[in-house]
Amino acid sequence: MQLVVARIGRAHGIKGEVTVEVRTDEPESRLAPGAVLATDPASVGPLTIATGRVHSGRLLLRFEGVGDRTGAEALRNTLLIADVDPEEMPEDEDEYYDHQLIDLDVVTEDGTEVGRITEISHLPSQDLFIVLRPDGSEVLIPFVEEIVSEIDLDEQRAVITPPPGLIDDRAEIASARDEADEASEPATGDEDEGA
């Protein structure tokens, strides 16, 4: 199975280094010197990592055969893809590969169906489940311990404890709008007048 482990960003310096947006929880093994990675677009690769280092909180990689800024800049936005055994599990028991989470049913703790995970969005601050609801709409669920209370791969489900408004946002918006409308209505004069 092939998994995207990083996306190449800007060139860094003049010696062929690039910044990378890491998309794996195991960069020390997936993006280590000597790793050979497939690419998207395929015509760019495969690429072999020559060196890697962290600079100002960003991972910088240099690939064999890329020795200057022009070559590095030509790799921008290329996805790096690793071959992964589908049976392989992450080292930490609380971590999951995207392919393990895609298609899980999402339910609340009381068993109410929310939908099915169709995609995982990796943001700098957290990951998000993109969940397709039965009515065809989508809802974004932050993949954080406070909201996702259980991942059960055997039962193929994710159990969530959503805060108010996360999965029923239309009701929250409608009630807030109604209150605002009531507050802005002019007095009609039908109130009892004091004697």
GROMACS .gro file of N, CA and C in nm, residues 11-17 67-70 72:
model
   36
   11ALA      N    1   1.224   2.574  -0.197
   11ALA     CA    2   1.368   2.549  -0.189
   11ALA      C    3   1.422   2.627  -0.070
   12HIS      N    4   1.528   2.573  -0.008
   12HIS     CA    5   1.591   2.639   0.106
   12HIS      C    6   1.740   2.652   0.078
   13GLY      N    7   1.787   2.772   0.067
   13GLY     CA    8   1.929   2.792   0.038
   13GLY      C    9   1.963   2.762  -0.107
   14ILE      N   10   2.095   2.740  -0.132
   14ILE     CA   11   2.140   2.723  -0.271
   14ILE      C   12   2.197   2.584  -0.298
   15LYS      N   13   2.191   2.493  -0.199
   15LYS     CA   14   2.255   2.362  -0.215
   15LYS      C   15   2.157   2.248  -0.241
   16GLY      N   16   2.033   2.281  -0.278
   16GLY     CA   17   1.939   2.177  -0.317
   16GLY      C   18   1.845   2.130  -0.207
   17GLU      N   19   1.847   2.194  -0.091
   17GLU     CA   20   1.756   2.153   0.017
   17GLU      C   21   1.615   2.207  -0.010
   67GLY      N   22   2.136   1.922  -0.658
   67GLY     CA   23   2.245   1.990  -0.590
   67GLY      C   24   2.238   2.141  -0.590
   68ASP      N   25   2.128   2.198  -0.645
   68ASP     CA   26   2.120   2.344  -0.646
   68ASP      C   27   1.976   2.389  -0.626
   69ARG      N   28   1.961   2.519  -0.611
   69ARG     CA   29   1.829   2.576  -0.584
   69ARG      C   30   1.732   2.553  -0.700
   70THR      N   31   1.780   2.562  -0.822
   70THR     CA   32   1.693   2.543  -0.938
   70THR      C   33   1.632   2.402  -0.938
   72ALA      N   34   1.599   2.208  -0.677
   72ALA     CA   35   1.511   2.196  -0.561
   72ALA      C   36   1.376   2.263  -0.588
   0.00000   0.00000   0.00000
